[in-house]
Coordinates of C-alpha atoms in Angstrom, one line a residue:
Chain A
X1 CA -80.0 125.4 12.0
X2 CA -79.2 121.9 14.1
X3 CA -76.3 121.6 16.7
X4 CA -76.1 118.3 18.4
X5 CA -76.8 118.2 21.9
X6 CA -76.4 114.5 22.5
X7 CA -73.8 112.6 20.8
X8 CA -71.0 110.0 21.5
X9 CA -69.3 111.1 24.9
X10 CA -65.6 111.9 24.3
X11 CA -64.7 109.6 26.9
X12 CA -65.2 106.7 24.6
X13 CA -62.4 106.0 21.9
X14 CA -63.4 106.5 18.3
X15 CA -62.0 103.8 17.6
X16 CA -61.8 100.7 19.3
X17 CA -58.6 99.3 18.3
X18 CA -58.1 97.0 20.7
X19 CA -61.1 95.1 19.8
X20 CA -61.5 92.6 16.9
X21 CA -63.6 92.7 14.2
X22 CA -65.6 95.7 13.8
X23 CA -63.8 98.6 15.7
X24 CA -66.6 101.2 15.3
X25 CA -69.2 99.3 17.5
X26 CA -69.3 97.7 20.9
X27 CA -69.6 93.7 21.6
X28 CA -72.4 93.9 23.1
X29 CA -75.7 92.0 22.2
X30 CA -78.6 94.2 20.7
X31 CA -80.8 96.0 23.5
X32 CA -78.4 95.3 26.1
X33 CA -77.8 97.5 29.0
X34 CA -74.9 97.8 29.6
X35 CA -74.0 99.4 26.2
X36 CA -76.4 102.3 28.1
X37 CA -75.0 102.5 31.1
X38 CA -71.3 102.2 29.8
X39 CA -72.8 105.9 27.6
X40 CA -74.0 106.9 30.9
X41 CA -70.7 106.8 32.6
X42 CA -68.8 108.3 29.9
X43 CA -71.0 111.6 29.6
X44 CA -70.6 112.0 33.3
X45 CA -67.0 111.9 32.9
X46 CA -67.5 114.0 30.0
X47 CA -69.5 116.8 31.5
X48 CA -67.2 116.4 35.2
X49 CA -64.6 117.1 32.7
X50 CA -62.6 113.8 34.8
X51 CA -62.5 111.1 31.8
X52 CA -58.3 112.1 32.6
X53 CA -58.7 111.3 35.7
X54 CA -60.4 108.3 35.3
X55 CA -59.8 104.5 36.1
X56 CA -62.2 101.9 34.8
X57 CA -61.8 98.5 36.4
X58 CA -63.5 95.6 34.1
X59 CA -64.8 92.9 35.7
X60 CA -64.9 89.1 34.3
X61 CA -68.9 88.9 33.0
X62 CA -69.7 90.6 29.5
X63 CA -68.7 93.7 30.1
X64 CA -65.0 92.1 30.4
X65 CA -63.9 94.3 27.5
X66 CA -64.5 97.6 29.3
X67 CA -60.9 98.9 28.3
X68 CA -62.3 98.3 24.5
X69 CA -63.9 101.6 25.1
X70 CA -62.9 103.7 27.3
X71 CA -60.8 106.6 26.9
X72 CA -59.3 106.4 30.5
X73 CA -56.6 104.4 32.2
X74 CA -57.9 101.1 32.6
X75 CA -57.7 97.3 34.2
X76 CA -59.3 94.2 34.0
X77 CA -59.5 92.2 36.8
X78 CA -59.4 89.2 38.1
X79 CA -63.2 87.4 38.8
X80 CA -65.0 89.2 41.3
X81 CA -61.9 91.2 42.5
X82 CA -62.4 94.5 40.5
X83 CA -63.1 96.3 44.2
X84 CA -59.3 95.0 45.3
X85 CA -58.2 95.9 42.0
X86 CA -59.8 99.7 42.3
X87 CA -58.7 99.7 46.0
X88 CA -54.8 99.6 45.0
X89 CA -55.5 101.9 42.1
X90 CA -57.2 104.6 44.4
X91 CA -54.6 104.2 47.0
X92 CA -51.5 104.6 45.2
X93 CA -53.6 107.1 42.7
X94 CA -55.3 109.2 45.3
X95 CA -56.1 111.9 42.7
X96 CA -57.6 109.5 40.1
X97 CA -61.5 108.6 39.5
X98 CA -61.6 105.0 39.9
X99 CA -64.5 103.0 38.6
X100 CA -65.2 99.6 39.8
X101 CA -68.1 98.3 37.1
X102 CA -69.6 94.9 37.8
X103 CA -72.5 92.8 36.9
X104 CA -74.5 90.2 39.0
X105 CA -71.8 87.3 39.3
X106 CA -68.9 89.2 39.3
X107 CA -69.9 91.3 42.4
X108 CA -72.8 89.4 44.4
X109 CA -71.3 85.7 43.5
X110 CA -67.7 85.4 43.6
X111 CA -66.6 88.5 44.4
X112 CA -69.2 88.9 47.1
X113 CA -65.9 89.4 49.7
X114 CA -64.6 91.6 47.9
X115 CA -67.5 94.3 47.9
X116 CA -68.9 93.7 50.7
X117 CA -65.0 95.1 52.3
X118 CA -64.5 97.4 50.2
X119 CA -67.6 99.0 50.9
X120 CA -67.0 98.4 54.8
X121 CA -63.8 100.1 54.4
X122 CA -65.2 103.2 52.5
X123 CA -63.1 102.8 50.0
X124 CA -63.3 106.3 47.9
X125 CA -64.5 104.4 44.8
X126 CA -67.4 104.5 42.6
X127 CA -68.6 100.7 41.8
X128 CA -71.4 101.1 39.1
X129 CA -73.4 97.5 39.9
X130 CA -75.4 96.0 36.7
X131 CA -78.3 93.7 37.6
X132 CA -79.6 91.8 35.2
X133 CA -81.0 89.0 37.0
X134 CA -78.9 86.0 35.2
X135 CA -75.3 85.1 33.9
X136 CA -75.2 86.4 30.2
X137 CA -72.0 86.1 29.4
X138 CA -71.4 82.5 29.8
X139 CA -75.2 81.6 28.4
X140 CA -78.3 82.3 30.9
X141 CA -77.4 80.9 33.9
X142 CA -78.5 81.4 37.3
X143 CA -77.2 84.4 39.2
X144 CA -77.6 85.1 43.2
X145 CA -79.9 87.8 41.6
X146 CA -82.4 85.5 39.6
X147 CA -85.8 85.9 40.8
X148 CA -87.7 83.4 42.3
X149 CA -89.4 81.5 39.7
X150 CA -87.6 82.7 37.0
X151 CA -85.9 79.8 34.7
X152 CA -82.4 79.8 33.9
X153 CA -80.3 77.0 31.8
X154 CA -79.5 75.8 35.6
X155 CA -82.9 76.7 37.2
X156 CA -85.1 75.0 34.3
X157 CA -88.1 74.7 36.5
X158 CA -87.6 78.3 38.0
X159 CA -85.6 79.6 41.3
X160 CA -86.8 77.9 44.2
X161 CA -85.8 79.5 47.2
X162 CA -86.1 76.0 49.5
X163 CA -83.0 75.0 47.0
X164 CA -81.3 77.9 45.8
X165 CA -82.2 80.7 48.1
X166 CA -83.9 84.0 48.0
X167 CA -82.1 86.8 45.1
X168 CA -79.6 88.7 47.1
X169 CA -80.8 92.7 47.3
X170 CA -76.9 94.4 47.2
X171 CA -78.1 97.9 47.7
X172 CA -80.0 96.8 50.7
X173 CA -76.9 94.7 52.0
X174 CA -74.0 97.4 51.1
X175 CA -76.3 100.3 52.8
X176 CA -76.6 98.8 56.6
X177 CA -73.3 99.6 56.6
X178 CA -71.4 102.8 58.1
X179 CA -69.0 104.2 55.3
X180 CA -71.0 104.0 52.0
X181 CA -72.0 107.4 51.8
X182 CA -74.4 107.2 48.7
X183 CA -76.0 104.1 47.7
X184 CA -78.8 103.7 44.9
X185 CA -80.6 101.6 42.8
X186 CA -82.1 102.6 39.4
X187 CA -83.6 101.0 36.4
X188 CA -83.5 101.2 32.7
X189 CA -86.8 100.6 32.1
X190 CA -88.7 103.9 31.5
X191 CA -87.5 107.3 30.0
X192 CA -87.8 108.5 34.2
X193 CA -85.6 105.9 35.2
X194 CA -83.1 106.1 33.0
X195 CA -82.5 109.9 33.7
X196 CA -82.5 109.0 36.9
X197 CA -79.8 106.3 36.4
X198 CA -77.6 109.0 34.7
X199 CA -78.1 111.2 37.8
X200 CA -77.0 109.0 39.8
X201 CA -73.9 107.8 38.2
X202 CA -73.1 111.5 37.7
X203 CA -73.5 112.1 41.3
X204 CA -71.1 108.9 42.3
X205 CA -68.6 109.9 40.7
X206 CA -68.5 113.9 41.5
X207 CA -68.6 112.4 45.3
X208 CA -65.8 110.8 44.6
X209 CA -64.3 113.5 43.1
X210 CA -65.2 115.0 46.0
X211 CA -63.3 113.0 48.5
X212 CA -66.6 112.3 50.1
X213 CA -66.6 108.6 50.5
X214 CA -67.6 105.4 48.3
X215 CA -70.7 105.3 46.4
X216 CA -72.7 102.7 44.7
X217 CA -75.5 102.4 41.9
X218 CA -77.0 99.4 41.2
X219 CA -78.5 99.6 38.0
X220 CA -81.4 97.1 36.9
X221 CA -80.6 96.3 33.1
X222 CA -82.1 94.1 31.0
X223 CA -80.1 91.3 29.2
X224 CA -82.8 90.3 26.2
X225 CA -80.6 87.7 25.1
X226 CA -80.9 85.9 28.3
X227 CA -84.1 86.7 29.4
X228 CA -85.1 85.2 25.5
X229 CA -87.5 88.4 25.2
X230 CA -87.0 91.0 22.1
X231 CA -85.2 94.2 23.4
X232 CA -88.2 96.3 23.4
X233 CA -90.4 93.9 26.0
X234 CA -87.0 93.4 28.2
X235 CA -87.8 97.0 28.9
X236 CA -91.2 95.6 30.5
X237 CA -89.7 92.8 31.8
X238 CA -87.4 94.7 34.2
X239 CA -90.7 96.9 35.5
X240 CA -93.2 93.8 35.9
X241 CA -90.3 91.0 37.3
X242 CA -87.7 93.6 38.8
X243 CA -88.9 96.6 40.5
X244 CA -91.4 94.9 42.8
X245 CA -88.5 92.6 44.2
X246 CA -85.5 94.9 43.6
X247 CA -87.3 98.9 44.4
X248 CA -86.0 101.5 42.9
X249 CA -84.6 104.3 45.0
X250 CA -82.1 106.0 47.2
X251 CA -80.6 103.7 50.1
X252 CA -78.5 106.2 51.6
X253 CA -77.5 109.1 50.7
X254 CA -75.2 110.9 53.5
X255 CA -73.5 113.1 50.9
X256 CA -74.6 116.0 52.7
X257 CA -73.3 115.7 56.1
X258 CA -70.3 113.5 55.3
X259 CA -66.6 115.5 55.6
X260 CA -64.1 115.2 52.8
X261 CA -61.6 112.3 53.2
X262 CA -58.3 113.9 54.4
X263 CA -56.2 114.3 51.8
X264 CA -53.3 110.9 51.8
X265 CA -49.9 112.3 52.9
X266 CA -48.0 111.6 49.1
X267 CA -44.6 109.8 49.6
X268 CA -42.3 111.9 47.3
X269 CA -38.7 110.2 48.0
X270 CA -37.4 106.8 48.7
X271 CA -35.6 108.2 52.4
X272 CA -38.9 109.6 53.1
X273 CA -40.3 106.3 52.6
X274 CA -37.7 104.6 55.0
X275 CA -38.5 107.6 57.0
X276 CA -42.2 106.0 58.0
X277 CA -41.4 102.2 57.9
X278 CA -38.5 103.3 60.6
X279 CA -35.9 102.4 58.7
X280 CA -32.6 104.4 59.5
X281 CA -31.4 105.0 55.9
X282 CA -28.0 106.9 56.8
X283 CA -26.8 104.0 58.8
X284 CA -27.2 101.0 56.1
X285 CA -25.8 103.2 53.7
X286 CA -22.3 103.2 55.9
X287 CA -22.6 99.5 55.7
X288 CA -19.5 98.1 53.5
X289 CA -20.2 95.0 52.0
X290 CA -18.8 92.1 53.9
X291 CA -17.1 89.6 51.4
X292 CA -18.5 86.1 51.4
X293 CA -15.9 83.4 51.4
X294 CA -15.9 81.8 47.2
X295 CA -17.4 78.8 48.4
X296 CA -19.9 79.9 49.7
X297 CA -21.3 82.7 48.0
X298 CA -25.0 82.7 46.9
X299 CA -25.8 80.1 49.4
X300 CA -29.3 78.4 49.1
X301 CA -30.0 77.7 52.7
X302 CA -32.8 75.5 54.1
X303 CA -33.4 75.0 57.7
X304 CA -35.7 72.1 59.3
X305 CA -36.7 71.4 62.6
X306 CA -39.4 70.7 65.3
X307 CA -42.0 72.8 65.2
X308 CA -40.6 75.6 68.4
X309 CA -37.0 75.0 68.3
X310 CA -36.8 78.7 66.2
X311 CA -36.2 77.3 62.8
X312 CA -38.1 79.9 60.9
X313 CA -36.4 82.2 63.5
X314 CA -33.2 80.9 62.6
X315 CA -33.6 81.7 59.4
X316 CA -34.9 85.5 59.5
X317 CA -31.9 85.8 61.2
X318 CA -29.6 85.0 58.4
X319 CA -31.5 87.0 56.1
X320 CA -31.9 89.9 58.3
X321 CA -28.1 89.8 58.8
X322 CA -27.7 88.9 54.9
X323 CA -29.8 92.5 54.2
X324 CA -27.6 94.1 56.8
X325 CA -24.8 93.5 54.9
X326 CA -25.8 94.7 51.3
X327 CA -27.1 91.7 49.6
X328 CA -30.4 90.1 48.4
X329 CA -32.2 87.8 50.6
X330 CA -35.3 86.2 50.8
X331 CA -37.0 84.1 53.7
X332 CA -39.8 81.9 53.3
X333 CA -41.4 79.8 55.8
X334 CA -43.3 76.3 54.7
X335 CA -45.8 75.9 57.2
X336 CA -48.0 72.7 56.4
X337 CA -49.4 69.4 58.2
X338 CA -46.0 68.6 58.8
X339 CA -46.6 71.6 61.6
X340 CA -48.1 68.4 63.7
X341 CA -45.0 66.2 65.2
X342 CA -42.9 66.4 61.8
X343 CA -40.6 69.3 60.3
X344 CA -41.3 72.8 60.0
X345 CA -38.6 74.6 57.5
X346 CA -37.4 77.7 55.6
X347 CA -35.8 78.7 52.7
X348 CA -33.1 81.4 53.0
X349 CA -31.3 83.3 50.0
X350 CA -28.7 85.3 50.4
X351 CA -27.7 86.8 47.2
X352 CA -25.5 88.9 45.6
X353 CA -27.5 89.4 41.9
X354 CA -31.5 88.7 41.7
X355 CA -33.4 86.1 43.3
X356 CA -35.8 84.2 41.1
X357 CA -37.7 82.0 43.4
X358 CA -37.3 82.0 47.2
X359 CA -37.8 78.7 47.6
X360 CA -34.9 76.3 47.8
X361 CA -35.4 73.3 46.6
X362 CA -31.6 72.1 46.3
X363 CA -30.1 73.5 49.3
X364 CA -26.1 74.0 49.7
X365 CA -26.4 74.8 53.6
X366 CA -28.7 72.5 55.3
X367 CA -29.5 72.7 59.3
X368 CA -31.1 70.0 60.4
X369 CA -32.3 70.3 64.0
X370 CA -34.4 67.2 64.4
X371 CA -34.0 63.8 62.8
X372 CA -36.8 63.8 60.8
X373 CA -35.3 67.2 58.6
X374 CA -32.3 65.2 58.3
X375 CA -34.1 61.9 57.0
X376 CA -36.1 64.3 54.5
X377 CA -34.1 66.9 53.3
X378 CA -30.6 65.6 53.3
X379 CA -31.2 63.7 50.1
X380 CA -32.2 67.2 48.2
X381 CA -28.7 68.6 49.2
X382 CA -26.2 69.6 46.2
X383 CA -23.2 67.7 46.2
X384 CA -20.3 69.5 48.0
X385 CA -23.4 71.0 50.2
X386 CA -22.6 71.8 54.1
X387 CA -24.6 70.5 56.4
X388 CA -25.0 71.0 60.3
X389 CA -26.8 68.8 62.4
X390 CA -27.9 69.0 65.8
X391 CA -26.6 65.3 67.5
X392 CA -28.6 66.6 70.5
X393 CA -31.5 65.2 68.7
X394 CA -30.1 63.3 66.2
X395 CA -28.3 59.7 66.7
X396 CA -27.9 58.7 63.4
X397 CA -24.9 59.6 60.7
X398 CA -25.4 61.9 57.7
X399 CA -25.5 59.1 55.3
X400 CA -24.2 61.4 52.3
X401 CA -20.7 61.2 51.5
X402 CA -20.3 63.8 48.8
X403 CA -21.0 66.6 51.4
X404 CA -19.6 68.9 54.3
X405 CA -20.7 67.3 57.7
X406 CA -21.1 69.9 60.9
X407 CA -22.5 67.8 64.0
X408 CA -23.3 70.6 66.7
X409 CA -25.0 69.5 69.9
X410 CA -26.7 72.7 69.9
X411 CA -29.9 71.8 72.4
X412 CA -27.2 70.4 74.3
X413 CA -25.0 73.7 74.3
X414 CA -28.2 75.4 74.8
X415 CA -29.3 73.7 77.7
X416 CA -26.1 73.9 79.4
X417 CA -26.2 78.2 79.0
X418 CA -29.9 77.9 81.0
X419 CA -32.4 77.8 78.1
X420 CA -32.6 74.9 75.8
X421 CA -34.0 77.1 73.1
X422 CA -31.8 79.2 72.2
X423 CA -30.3 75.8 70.3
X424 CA -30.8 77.8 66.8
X425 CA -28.6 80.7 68.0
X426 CA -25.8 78.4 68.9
X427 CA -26.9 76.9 65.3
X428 CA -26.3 80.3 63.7
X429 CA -22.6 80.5 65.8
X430 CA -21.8 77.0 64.2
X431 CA -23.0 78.2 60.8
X432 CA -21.3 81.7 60.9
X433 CA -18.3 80.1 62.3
X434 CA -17.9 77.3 59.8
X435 CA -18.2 79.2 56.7
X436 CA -17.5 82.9 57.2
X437 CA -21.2 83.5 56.2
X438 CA -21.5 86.7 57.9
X439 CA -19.7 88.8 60.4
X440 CA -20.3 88.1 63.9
X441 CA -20.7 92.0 64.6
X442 CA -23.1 92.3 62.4
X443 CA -25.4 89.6 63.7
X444 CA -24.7 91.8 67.0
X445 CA -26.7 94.5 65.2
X446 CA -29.0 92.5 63.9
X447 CA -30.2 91.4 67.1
X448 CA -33.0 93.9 67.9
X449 CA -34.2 93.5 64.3
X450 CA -35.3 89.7 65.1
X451 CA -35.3 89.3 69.0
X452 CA -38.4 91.0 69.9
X453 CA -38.0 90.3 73.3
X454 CA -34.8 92.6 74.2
X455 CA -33.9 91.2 77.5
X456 CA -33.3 88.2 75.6
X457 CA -30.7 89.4 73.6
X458 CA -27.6 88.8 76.2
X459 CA -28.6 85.1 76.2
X460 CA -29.0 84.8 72.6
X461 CA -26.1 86.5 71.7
X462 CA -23.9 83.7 74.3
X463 CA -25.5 81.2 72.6
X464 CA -24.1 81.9 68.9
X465 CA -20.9 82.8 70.8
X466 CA -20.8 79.4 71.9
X467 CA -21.8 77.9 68.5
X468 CA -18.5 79.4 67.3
X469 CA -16.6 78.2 69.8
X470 CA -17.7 74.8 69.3
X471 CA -16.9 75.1 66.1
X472 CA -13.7 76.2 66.5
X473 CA -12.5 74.2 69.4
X474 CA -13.8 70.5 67.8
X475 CA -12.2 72.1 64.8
X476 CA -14.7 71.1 62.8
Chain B
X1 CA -90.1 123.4 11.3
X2 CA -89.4 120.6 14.1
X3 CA -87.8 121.9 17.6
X4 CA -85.1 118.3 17.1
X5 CA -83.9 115.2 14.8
X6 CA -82.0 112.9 15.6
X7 CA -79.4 111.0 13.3
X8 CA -79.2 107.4 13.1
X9 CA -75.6 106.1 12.0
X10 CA -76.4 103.1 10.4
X11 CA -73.5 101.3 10.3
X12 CA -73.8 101.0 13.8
X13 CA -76.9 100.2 14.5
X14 CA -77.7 96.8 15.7
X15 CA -81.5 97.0 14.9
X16 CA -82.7 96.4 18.7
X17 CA -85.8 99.1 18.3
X18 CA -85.4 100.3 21.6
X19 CA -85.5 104.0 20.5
X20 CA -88.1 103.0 18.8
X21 CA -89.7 101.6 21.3
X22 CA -89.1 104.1 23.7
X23 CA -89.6 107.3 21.4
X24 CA -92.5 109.6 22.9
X25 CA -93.7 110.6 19.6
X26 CA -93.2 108.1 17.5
X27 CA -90.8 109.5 14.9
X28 CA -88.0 106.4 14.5
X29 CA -88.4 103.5 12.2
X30 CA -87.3 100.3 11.0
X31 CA -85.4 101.0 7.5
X32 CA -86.4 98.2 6.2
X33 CA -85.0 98.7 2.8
X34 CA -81.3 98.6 4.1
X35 CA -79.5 95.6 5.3
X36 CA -76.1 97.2 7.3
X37 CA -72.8 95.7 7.2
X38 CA -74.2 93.5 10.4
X39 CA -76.6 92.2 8.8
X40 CA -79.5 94.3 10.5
X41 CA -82.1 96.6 9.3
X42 CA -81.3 99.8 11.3
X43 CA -83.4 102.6 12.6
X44 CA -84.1 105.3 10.6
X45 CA -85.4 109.2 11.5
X46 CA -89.4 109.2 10.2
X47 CA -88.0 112.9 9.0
X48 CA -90.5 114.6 11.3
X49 CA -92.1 115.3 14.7
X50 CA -88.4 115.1 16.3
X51 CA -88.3 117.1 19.6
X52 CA -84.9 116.7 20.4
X53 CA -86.1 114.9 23.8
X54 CA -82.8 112.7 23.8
X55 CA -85.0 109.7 24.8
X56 CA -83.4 107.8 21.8
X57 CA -80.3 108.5 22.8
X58 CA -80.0 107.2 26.6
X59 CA -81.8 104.1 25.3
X60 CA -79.4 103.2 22.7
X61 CA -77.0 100.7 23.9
X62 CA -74.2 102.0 20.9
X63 CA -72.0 104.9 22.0
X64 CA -72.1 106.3 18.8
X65 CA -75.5 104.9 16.6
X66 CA -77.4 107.6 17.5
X67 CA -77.0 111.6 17.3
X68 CA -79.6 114.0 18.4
X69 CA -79.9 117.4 17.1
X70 CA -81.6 120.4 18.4
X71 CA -83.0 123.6 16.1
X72 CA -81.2 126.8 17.4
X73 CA -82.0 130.3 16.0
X74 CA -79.6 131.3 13.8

């Protein structure tokens, strides 16, 4: 009697329903390798009984489509980013298997970055690394892993290292450094190495099961469509052109010694979570609401200055007093070469329903405090806007006359309470003043959220005290 | 009566001759009489010499082409 010992590994689908055309067989070409090595990691999964357990992040190259197949949870990530991609996964999934399978240009070309960190960082992944000397998907072009001689559609008259440089040995690379724990390179060439290859991806991914550390296999696999050889003599081709440049071995194998990873503390609760970022959760609950004036409700708020006279300060402010007070707010600085002599600006919303974009583009509040943000941004202002301008700096008139205008001297104010930059606090006393925006008190509070420096807070606090009374007392 | 055999599932066979190829004793074959649905003529089992070495099947680039038995005592 027969019992099958080696058949399709459970962690494959039966089916690939996500796939077009024929469902019952994969898109790769005939005699590829990764077709092998994708069997290879799903009997490991199979026999460490994790295909549950397990993540599979595709990469972009041909094996793109590795969610076609496999019975796990799975992504697809951007080019050359599958390490990022696995790094998030296994972070917020501490208890998953997460698989980070590349090829040649995915890993050691564009996502070369990305590995090299991830590795650095000991990232408790398992990236399975297919070599096959050459871009297949996209048609036989050269890959950072062609060989020197060998002719691609872009290196017709073979690699030349004076041009294109030497092929880039990632096992060699990824193992000089300190937290890979187990790194190999195996071939599909022979019956040998290809029971070795299986070893070895077995062995990755019960380290990683483990909690041992991250792990790496390169695997040396042929692509017969790209090489232009029949499947059988890619077999030959990967011992004759391969192995003597790329050997096949152990890199590093530290399994033994290295301590399981502590276990991540798991965030269970939201309070627990405010717990660690410091947050005091009891208080901010106690917080009413403050009511917004009508007119000014779900204000778009941009505010443009020099470069140091605390715009993007300014405008943390608001939004950290906005929070404080129960609504939606957003802050978002627009650094650029205008950083040099011209404006530097923010965007604030404070909202009481979502946000869609934090950028304003069309602000209702403006604060200009030099007259360059004036010249550029009063134009963009809606009509009925408010807008406060600092004629410290500025000697010209709004030239608008369908808006709200606020002149505030504020360098001048600020100057006269012993520190002409605290001009943006007396900004935010003009602003809070003018339009009821937010409580005074609260801005109090807010205080040691955005002034880092806290014997500075006496001063600031004067200086949006006299903001308001400037405001009040021009009656403005 | 042979220790293995292994079972190729046509349909899903791309024709590659790898196992072939790579088969120690020499007991897989082109069926060259069959055309599959991909338009390939797939392996076959020769019917004998099978030692259920599962070389065939870590070659074979389909997940599910190729199945290998082994003969157990009944």
């Amino acid at each position: 009697m027969y019992e099958p010992i080696l058949e399709k590994p459970k962690s494959f689908f039966d089916i690939y329903k996500e796939k077009s055309g024929d469902q019952t067989i994969t898109h790769y070409c005939p005699g590829c390798g990764h077709g092998i090595v994708h069997k290879y990691v799903a009997s490991a999964l199979d026999e460490l009984n994790l295909t549950d357990k397990a993540i599979f992040v595709s990469p972009v190259g041909c094996s793109v489509f590795g969610y076609y197949y496999f019975n796990t949870g799975n992504y697809q990530a951007a080019h050359g980013r599958a390490p990022a991609v696995a790094t998030g996964t296994k972070r917020v999934n501490p208890d998953s298997i997460v698989i980070s399978y590349q090829g040649d240009g995915d890993l050691a070309a564009i996502g070369t970055a990305e590995i090299i960190h991830a590795a650095n960082r000991g990232e408790l992944m398992t990236v399975i690394f297919i070599n096959n000397a050459i871009y297949g998907m996209t048609g036989g072009q050269m890959a950072p892993t062609t060989l020197v001689g060998q002719k691609t559609t872009t290196s017709p008259r073979g690699r030349n290292p004076y041009n294109e440089g030497y092929p880039v040995k990632m096992c060699e690379l990824i193992s000089q450094l300190n937290a890979p724990i187990y790194v190999e390179r195996v071939a599909l060439n022979n019956a040998a190495n290809r029971a070795k290859a299986k070893r070895a991806i077995k062995k990755a991914l019960k380290l990683q099961a483990e909690r041992k550390g991250f792990t790496f296999v390169e695997v040396l696999s042929q692509c017969p469509t790209g090489w232009k050889v029949d499947p059988p003599d890619s077999l030959k081709w990967i011992e004759e052109k391969m192995i003597p440049y790329y050997p096949v071995k152990v890199f590093k194998d530290i399994s033994n010694e290295a301590e399981p990873y502590p276990e991540p503390k798991k965030i269970v609760s939201g309070n627990e979570l405010l717990e660690i970022l410091g947050i005091k959760s009891e208080e901010e609950k106690d917080l009413k609401k403050y009511e917004i004036p009508k007119e000014y409700r779900n204000p778009k708020i941009k505010i443009a200055g020099f470069g140091g006279q605390g715009v993007l300060l300014l405008g943390v402010a608001l939004a950290q007093v906005g929070m404080m007070e129960g609504y939606n707010v957003t802050w978002i600085p627009s650094y650029g070469p205008e950083m040099r002599g011209g404006t530097a600006n923010c965007s604030v919303n404070i909202s009481d329903g979502l946000i869609g974009s934090p950028v304003v583009e069309k602000p209702t509040i403006l604060v200009a405090m030099n007259k360059p943000s004036m010249e550029k941004f009063e134009k963009d202002m809606v009509p009925g806007g408010i807008l406060f301008y600092n004629t410290a700096m500025i000697d010209e008139e709004p030239k608008r006359d369908d808006i709200t205008k606020v002149p505030v001297p504020a360098t001048k104010i600020a100057s006269d309470l012993g520190n002409i930059r605290v001009g943006n606090m007396v900004m935010l006393g003009a602003i809070i003043e003018k339009t009821k925006l937010l409580p005074f008190e609260t801005v109090k509070k807010g205080f040691e959220y955005f002034i880092s420096r806290k014997n500075l807070i006496p001063l600031n606090e004067k200086a949006v005290e006299a903001g308001m009374r400037y405001v009040r007392e021009n009656n403005l | 009566m042979d220790r293995g055999k292994m079972v190729v599932n046509s349909d899903e066979c791309k024709g590659c001759g790898l196992c072939i190829s790579q088969c120690p004793v020499g007991c897989i074959e082109f069926d060259n009489e069959t055309i599959n649905k991909q338009g390939y003529h797939p392996a076959k089992y020769t019917g004998s010499g099978c030692t259920a070495c599962g070389i065939c099947f870590n070659v074979c680039p389909e997940p599910g082409a190729i199945t290998v038995y082994k003969l157990v005592k009944a």
